[in-house]
The first five atom37 places (N, CA, C, CB, O) and aatype in JSON, in Angstrom:
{
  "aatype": [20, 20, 20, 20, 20, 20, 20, 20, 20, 20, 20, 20, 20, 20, 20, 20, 20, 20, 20, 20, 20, 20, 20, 20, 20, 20, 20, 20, 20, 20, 20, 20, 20, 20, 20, 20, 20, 20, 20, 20, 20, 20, 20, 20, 20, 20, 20, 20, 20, 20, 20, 20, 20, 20, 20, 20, 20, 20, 20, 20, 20, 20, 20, 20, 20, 20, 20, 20, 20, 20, 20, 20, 20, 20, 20, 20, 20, 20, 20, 20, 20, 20, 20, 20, 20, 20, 20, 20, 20, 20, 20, 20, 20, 20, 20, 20, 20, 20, 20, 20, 20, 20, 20, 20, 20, 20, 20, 20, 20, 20, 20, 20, 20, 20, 20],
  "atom_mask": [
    [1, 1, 1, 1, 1],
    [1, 1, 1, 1, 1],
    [1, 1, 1, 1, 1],
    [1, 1, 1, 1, 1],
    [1, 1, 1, 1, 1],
    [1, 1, 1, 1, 1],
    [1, 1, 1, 1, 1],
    [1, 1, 1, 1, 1],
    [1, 1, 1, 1, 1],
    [1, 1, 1, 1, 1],
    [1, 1, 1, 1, 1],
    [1, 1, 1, 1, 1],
    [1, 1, 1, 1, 1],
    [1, 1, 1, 1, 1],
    [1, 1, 1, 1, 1],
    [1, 1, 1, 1, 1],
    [1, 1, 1, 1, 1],
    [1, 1, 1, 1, 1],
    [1, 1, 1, 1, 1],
    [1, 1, 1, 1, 1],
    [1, 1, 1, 1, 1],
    [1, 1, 1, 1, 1],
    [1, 1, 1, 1, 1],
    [1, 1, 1, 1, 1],
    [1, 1, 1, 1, 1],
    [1, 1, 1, 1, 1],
    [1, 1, 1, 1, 1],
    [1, 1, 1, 1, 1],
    [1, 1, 1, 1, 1],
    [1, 1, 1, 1, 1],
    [1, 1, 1, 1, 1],
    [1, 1, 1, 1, 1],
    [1, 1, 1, 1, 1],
    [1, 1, 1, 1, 1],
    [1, 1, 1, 1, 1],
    [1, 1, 1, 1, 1],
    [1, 1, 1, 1, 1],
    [1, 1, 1, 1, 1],
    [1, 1, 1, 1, 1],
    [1, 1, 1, 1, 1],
    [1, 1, 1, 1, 1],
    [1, 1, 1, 1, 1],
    [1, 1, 1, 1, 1],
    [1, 1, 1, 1, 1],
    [1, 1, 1, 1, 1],
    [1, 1, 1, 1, 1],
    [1, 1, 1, 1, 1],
    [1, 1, 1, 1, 1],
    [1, 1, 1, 1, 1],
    [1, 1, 1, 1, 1],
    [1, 1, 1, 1, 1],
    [1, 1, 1, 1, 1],
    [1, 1, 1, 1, 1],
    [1, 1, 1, 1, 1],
    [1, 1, 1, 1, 1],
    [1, 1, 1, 1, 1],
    [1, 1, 1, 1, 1],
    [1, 1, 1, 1, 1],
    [1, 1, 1, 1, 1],
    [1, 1, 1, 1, 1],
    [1, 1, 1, 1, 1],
    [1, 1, 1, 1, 1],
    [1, 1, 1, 1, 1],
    [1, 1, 1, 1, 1],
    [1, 1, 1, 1, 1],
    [1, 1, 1, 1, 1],
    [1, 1, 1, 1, 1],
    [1, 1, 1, 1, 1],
    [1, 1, 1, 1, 1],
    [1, 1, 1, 1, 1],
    [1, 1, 1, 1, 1],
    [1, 1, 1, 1, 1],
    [1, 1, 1, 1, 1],
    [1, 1, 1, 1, 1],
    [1, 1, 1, 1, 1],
    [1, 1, 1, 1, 1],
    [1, 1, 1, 1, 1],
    [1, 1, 1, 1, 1],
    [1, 1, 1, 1, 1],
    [1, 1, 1, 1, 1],
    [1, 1, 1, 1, 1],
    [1, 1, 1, 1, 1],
    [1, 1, 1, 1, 1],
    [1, 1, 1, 1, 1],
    [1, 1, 1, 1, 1],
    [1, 1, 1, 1, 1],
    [1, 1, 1, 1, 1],
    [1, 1, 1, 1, 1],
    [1, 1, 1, 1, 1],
    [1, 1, 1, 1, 1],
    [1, 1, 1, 1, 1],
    [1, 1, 1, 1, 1],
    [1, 1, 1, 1, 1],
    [1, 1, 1, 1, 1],
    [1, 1, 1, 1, 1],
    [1, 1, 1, 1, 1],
    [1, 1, 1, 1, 1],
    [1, 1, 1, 1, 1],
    [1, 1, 1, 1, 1],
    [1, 1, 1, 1, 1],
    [1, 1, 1, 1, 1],
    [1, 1, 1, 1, 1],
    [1, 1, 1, 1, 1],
    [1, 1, 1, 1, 1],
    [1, 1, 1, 1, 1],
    [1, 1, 1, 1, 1],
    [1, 1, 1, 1, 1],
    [1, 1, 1, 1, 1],
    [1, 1, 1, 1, 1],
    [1, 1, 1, 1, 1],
    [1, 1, 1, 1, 1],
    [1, 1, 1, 1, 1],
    [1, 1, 1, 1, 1],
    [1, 1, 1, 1, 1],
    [1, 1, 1, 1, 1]
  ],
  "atom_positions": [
    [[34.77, -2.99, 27.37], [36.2, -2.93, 27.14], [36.96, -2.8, 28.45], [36.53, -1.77, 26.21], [36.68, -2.0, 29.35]],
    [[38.11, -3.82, 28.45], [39.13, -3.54, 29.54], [39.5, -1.89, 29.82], [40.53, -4.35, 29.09], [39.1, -1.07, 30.66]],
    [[40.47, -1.83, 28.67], [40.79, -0.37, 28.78], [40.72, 0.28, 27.26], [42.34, -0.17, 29.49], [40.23, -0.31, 26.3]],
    [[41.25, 1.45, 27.21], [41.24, 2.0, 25.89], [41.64, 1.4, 24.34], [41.99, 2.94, 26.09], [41.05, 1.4, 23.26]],
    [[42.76, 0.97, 24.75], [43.46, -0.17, 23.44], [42.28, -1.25, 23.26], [45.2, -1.21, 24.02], [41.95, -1.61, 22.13]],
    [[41.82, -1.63, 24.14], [40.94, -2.79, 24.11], [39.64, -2.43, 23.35], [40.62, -3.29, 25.58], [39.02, -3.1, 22.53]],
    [[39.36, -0.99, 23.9], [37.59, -0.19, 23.11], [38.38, 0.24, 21.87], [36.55, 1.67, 24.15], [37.66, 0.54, 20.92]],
    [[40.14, 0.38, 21.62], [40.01, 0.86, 20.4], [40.29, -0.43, 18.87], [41.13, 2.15, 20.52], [40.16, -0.32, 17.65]],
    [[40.6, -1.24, 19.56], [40.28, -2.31, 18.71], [39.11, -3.37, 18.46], [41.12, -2.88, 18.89], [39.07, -4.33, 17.7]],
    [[38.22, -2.9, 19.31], [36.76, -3.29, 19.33], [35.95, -2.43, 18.21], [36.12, -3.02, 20.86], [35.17, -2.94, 17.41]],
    [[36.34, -0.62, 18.3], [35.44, -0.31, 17.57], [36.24, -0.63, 16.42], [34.85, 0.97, 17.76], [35.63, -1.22, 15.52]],
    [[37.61, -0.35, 16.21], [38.23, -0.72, 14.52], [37.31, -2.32, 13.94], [40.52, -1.18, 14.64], [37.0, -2.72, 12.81]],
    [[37.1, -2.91, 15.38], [36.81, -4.6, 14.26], [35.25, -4.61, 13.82], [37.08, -6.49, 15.39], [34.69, -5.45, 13.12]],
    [[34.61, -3.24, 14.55], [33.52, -3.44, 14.07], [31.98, -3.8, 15.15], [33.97, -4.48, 13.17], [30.77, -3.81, 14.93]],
    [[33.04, -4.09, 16.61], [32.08, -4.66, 17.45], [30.98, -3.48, 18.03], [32.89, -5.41, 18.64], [30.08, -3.83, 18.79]],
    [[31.12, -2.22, 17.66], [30.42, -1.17, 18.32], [29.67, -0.42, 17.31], [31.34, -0.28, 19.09], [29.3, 0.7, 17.65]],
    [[29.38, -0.8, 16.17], [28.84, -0.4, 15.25], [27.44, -1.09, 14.38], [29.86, -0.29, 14.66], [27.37, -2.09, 13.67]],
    [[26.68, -0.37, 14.66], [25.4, -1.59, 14.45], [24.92, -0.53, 13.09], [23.83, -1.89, 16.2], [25.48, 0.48, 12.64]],
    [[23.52, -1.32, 12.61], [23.18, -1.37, 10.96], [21.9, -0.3, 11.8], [22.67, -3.38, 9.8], [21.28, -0.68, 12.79]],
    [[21.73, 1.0, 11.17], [20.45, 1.71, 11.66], [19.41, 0.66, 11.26], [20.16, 3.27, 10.94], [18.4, 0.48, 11.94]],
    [[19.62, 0.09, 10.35], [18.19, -0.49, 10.08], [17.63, -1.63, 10.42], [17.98, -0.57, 8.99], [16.47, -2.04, 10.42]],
    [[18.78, -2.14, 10.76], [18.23, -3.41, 11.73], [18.34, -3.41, 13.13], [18.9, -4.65, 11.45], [18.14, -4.34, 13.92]],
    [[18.71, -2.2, 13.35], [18.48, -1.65, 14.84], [16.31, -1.14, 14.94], [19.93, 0.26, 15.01], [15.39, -1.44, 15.71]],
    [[16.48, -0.08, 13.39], [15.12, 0.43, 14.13], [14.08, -0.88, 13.7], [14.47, 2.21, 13.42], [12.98, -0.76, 14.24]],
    [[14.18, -1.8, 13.06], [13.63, -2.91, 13.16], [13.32, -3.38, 14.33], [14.21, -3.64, 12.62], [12.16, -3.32, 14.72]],
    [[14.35, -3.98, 15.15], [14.28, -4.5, 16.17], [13.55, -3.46, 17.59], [15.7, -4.98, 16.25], [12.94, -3.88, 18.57]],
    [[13.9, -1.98, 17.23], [12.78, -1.73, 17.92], [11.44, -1.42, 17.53], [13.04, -0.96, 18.52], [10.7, -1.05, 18.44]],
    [[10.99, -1.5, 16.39], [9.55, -1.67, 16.33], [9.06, -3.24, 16.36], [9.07, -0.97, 15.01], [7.85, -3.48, 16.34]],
    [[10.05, -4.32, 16.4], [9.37, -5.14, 16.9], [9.0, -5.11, 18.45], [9.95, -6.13, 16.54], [7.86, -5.38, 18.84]],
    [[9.95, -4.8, 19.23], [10.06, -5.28, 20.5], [8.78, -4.22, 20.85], [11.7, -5.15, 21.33], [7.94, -4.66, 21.64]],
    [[8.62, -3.21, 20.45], [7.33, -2.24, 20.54], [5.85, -3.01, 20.13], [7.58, -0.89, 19.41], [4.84, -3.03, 20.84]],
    [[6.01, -3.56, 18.91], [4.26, -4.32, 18.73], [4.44, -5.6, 19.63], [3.71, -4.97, 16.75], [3.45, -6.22, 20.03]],
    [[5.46, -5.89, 19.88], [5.36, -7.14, 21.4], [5.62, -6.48, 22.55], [6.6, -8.5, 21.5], [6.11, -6.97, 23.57]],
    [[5.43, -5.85, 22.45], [5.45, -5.07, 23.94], [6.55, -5.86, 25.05], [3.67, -5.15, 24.68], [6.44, -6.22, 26.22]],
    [[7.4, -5.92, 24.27], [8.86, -6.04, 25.21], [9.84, -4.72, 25.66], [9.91, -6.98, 24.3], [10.95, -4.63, 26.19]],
    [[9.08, -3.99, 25.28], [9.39, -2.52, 25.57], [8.42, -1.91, 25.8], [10.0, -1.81, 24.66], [8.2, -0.99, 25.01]],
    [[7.43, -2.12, 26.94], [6.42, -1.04, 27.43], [6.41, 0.39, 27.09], [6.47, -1.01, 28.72], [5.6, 1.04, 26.43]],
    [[7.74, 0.83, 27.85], [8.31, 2.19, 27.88], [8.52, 2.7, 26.84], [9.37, 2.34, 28.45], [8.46, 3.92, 26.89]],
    [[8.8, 2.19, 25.67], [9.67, 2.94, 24.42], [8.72, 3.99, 24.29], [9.98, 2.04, 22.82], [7.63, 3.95, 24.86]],
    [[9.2, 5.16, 23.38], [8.86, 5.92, 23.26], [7.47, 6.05, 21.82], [10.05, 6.46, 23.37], [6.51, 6.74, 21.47]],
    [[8.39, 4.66, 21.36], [7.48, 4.01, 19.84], [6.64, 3.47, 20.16], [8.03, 3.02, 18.84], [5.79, 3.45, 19.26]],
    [[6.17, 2.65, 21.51], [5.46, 1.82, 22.09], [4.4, 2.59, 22.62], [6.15, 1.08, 22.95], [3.28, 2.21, 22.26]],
    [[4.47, 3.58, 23.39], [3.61, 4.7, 23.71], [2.95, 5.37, 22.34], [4.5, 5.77, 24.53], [1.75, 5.66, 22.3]],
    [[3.63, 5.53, 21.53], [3.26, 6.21, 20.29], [1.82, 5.11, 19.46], [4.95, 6.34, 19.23], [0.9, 5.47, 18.71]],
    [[2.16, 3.82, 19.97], [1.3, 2.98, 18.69], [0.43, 3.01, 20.06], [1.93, 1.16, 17.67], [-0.44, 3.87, 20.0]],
    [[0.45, 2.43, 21.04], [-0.82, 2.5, 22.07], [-1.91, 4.01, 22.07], [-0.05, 2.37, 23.72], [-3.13, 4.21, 22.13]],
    [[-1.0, 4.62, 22.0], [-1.88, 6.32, 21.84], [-2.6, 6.01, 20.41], [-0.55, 8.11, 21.66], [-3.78, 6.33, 20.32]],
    [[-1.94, 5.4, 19.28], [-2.63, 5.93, 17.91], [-3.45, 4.64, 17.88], [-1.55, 6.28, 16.36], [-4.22, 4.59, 16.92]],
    [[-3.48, 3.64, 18.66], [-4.32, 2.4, 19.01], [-5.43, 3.21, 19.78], [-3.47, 1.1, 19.98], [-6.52, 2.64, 19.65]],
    [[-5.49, 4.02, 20.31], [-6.42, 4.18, 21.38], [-7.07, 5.38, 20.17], [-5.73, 4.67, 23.23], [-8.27, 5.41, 20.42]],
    [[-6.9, 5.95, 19.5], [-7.57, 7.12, 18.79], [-8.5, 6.85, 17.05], [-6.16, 8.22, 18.59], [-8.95, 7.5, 16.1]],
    [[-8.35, 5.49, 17.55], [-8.36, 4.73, 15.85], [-10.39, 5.09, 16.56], [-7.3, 2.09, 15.41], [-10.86, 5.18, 17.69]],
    [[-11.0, 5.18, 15.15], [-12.54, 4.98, 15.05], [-12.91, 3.45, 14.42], [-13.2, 6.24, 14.01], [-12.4, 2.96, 13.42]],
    [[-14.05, 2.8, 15.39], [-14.38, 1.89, 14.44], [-15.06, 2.69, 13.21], [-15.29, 0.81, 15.07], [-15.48, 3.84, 13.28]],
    [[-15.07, 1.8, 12.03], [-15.79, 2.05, 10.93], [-16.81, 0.94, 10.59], [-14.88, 2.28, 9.87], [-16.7, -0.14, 11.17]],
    [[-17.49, 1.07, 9.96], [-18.45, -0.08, 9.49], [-18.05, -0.47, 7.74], [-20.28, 0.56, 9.7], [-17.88, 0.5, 6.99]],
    [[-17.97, -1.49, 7.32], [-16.83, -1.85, 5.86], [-18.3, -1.71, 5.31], [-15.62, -3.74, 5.55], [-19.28, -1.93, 6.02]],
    [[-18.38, -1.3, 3.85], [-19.51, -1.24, 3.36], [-18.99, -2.64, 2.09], [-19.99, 0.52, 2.86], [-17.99, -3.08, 1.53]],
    [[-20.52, -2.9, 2.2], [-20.91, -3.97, 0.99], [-20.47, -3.47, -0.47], [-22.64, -4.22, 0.93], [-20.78, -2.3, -0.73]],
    [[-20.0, -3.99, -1.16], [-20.26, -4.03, -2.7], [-21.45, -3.91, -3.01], [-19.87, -5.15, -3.37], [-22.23, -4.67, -2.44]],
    [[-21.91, -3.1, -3.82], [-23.04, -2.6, -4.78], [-22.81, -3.35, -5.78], [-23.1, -1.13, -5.22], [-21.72, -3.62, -6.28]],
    [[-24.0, -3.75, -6.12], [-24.58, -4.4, -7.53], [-23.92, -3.9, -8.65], [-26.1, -4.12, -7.81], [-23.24, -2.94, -8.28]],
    [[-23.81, -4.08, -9.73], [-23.88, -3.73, -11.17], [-25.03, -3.44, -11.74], [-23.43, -4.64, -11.91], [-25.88, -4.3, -11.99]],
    [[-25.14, -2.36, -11.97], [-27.14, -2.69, -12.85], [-26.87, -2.71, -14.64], [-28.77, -0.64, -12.44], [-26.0, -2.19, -15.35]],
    [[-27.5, -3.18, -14.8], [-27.38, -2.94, -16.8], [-27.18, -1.85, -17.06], [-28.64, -3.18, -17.84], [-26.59, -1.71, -18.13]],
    [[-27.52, -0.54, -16.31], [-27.67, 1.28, -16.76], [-26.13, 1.24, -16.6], [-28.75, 2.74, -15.48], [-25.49, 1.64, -17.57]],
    [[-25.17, 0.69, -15.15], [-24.05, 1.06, -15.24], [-23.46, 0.53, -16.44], [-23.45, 0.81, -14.18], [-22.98, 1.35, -17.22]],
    [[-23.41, -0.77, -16.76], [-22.63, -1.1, -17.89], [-22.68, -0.39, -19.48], [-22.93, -2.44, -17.98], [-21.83, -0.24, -20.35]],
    [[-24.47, 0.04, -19.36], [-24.28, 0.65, -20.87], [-23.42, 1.86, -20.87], [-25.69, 1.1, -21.56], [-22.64, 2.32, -21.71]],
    [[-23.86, 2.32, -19.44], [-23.26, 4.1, -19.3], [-21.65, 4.23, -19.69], [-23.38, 4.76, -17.39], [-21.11, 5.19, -20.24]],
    [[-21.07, 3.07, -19.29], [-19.36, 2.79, -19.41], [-19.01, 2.35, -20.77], [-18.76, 1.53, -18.36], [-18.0, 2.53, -21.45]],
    [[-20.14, 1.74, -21.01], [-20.1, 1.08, -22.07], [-19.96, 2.32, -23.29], [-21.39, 0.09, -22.1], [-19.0, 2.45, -24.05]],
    [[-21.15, 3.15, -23.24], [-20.65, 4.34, -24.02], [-19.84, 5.53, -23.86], [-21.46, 4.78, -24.33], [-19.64, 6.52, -24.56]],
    [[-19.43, 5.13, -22.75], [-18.61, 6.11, -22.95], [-16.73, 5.64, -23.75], [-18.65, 6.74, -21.33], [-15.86, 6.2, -24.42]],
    [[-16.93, 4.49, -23.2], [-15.42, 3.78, -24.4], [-15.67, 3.99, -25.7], [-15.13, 1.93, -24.46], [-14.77, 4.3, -26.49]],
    [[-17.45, 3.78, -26.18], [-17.66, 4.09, -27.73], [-17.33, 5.62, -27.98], [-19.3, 3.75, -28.25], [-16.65, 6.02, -28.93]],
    [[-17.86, 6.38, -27.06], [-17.91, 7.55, -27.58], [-15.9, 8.1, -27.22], [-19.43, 8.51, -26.69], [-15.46, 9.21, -27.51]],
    [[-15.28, 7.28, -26.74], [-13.93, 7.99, -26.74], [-13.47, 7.08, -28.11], [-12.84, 7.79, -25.09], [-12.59, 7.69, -28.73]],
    [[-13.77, 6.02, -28.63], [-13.65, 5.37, -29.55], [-12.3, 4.77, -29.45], [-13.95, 6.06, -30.6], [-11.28, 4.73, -30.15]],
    [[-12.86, 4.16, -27.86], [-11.76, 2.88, -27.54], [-10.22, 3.31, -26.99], [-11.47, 1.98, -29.07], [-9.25, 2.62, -26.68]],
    [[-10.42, 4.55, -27.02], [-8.73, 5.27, -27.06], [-8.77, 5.06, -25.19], [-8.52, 7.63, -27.92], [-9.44, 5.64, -24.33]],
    [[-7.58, 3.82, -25.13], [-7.04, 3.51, -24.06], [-6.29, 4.6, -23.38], [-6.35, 2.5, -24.3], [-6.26, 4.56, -22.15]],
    [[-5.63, 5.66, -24.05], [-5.27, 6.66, -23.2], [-6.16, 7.57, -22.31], [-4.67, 7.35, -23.9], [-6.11, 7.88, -21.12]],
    [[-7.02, 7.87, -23.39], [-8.07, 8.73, -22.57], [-8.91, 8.22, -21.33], [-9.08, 9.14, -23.52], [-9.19, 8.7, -20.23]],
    [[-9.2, 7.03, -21.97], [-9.9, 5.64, -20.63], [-9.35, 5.78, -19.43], [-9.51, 3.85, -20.91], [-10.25, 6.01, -18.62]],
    [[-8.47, 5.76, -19.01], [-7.46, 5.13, -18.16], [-7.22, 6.65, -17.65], [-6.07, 4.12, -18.94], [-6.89, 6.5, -16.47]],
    [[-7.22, 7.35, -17.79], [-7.48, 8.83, -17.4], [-8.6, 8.89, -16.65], [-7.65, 9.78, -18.54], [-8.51, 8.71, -15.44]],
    [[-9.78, 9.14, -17.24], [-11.35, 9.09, -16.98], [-11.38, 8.06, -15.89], [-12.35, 8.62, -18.37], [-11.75, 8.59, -14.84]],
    [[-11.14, 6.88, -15.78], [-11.62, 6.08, -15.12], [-10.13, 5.47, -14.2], [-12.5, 5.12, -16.12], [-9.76, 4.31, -14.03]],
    [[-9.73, 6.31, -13.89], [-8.01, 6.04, -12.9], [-7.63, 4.7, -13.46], [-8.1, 5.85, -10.75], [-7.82, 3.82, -12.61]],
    [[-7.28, 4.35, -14.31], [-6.63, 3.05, -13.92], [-5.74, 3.08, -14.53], [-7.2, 1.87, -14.04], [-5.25, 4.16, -14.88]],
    [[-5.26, 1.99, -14.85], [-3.37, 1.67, -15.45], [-3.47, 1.22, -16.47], [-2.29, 0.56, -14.73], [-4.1, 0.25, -16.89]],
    [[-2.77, 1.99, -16.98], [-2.82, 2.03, -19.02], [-2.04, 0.72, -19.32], [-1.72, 3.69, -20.04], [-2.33, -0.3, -19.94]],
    [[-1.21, 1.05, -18.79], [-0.03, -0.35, -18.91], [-0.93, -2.01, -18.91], [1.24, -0.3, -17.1], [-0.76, -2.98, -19.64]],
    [[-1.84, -1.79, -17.85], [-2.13, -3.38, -17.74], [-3.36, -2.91, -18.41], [-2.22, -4.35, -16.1], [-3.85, -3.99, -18.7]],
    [[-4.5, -1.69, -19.01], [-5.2, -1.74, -19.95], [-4.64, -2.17, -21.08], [-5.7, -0.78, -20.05], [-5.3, -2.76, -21.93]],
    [[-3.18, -1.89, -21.24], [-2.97, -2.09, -23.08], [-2.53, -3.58, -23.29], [-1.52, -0.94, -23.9], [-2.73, -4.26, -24.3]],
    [[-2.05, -3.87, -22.44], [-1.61, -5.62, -21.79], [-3.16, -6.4, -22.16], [-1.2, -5.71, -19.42], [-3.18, -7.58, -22.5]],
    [[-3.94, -5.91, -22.1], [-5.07, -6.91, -22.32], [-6.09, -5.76, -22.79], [-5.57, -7.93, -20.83], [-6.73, -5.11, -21.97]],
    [[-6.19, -5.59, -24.01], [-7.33, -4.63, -24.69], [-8.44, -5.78, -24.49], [-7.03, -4.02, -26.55], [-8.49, -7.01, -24.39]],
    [[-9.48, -4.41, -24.51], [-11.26, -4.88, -24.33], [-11.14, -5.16, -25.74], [-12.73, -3.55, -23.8], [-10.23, -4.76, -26.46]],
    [[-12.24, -5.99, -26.13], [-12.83, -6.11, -27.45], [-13.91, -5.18, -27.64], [-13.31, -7.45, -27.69], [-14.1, -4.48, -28.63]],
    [[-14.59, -5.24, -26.56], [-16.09, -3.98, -27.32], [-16.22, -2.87, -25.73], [-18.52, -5.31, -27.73], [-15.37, -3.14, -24.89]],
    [[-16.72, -2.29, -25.54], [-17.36, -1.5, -25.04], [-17.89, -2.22, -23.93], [-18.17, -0.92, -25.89], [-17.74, -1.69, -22.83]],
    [[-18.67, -3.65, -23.99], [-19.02, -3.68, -23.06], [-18.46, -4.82, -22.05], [-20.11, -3.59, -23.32], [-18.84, -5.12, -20.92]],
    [[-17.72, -5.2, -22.64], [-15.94, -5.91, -22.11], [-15.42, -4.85, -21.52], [-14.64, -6.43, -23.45], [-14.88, -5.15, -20.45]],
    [[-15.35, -3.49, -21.84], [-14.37, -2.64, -21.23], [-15.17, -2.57, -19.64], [-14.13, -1.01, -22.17], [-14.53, -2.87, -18.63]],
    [[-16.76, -2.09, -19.57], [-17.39, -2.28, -18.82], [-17.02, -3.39, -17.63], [-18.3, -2.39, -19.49], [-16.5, -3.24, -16.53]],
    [[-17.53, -4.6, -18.35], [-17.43, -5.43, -17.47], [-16.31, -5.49, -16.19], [-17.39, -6.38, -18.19], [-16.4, -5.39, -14.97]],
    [[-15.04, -5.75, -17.29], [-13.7, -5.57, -16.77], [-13.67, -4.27, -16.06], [-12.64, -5.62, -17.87], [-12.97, -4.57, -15.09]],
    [[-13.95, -3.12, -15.92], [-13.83, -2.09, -15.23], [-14.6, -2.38, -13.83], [-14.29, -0.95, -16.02], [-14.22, -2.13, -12.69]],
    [[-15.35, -2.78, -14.12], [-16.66, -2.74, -12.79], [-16.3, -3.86, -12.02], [-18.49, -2.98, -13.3], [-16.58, -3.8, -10.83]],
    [[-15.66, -5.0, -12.49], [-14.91, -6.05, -11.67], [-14.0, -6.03, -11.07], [-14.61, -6.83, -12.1], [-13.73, -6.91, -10.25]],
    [[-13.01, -4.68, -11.39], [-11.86, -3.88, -10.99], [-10.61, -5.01, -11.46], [-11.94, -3.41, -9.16], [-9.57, -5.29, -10.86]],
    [[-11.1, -5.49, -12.65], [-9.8, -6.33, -13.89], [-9.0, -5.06, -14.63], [-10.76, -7.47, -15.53], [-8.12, -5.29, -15.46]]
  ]
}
């Protein structure tokens, strides 16, 4: 701004006022591109970059027939009651009741496939 009148009709129009959120956007980009070495966010992801452990991803395990009967009875023995299921075995009632098992060992299957 020239002078005062000039900064005070700059901030009335709006020119000095930015969106927090597309501000802190723009600095976590300029941070994972490292167009900001220095930032304070940039230091922050290099430090939690540098403290990360490799892990080793483990394989999927088989299905054996023992697991399926074991699941299998246990839907018989709740006698199919999707509420209780979905409890027992974490999952989402909503997309269990969206597509009911037919038997026991449909519920199985679909469980162990993570359907």
């Amino acid at each position: 701004p020239t002078d005062a009148i000039d900064f005070a009709k700059k901030m009335l129009g709006g020119i000095y006022n930015f969106d927090q959120v597309e501000v802190a956007k723009e600095d976590l980009r300029d941070a994972i591109t490292e167009k900001a070495p220095n930032s304070i966010l940039s230091r922050a992801l290099t430090n939690t970059k540098n403290n990360l452990k490799r892990t080793l991803t483990r394989q999927p395990t088989t299905v054996t027939q023992e697991d399926l009967e074991y699941i299998a009875t246990i839907y018989e023995f709740r006698n199919g009651n999707l509420d209780i299921l979905a409890g027992t075995f974490g999952q989402d009632l909503a997309l269990m009741r969206s597509s009911p098992p037919a038997s026991g060992e449909e519920f199985a299957e679909r469980l162990l496939r993570g359907d």
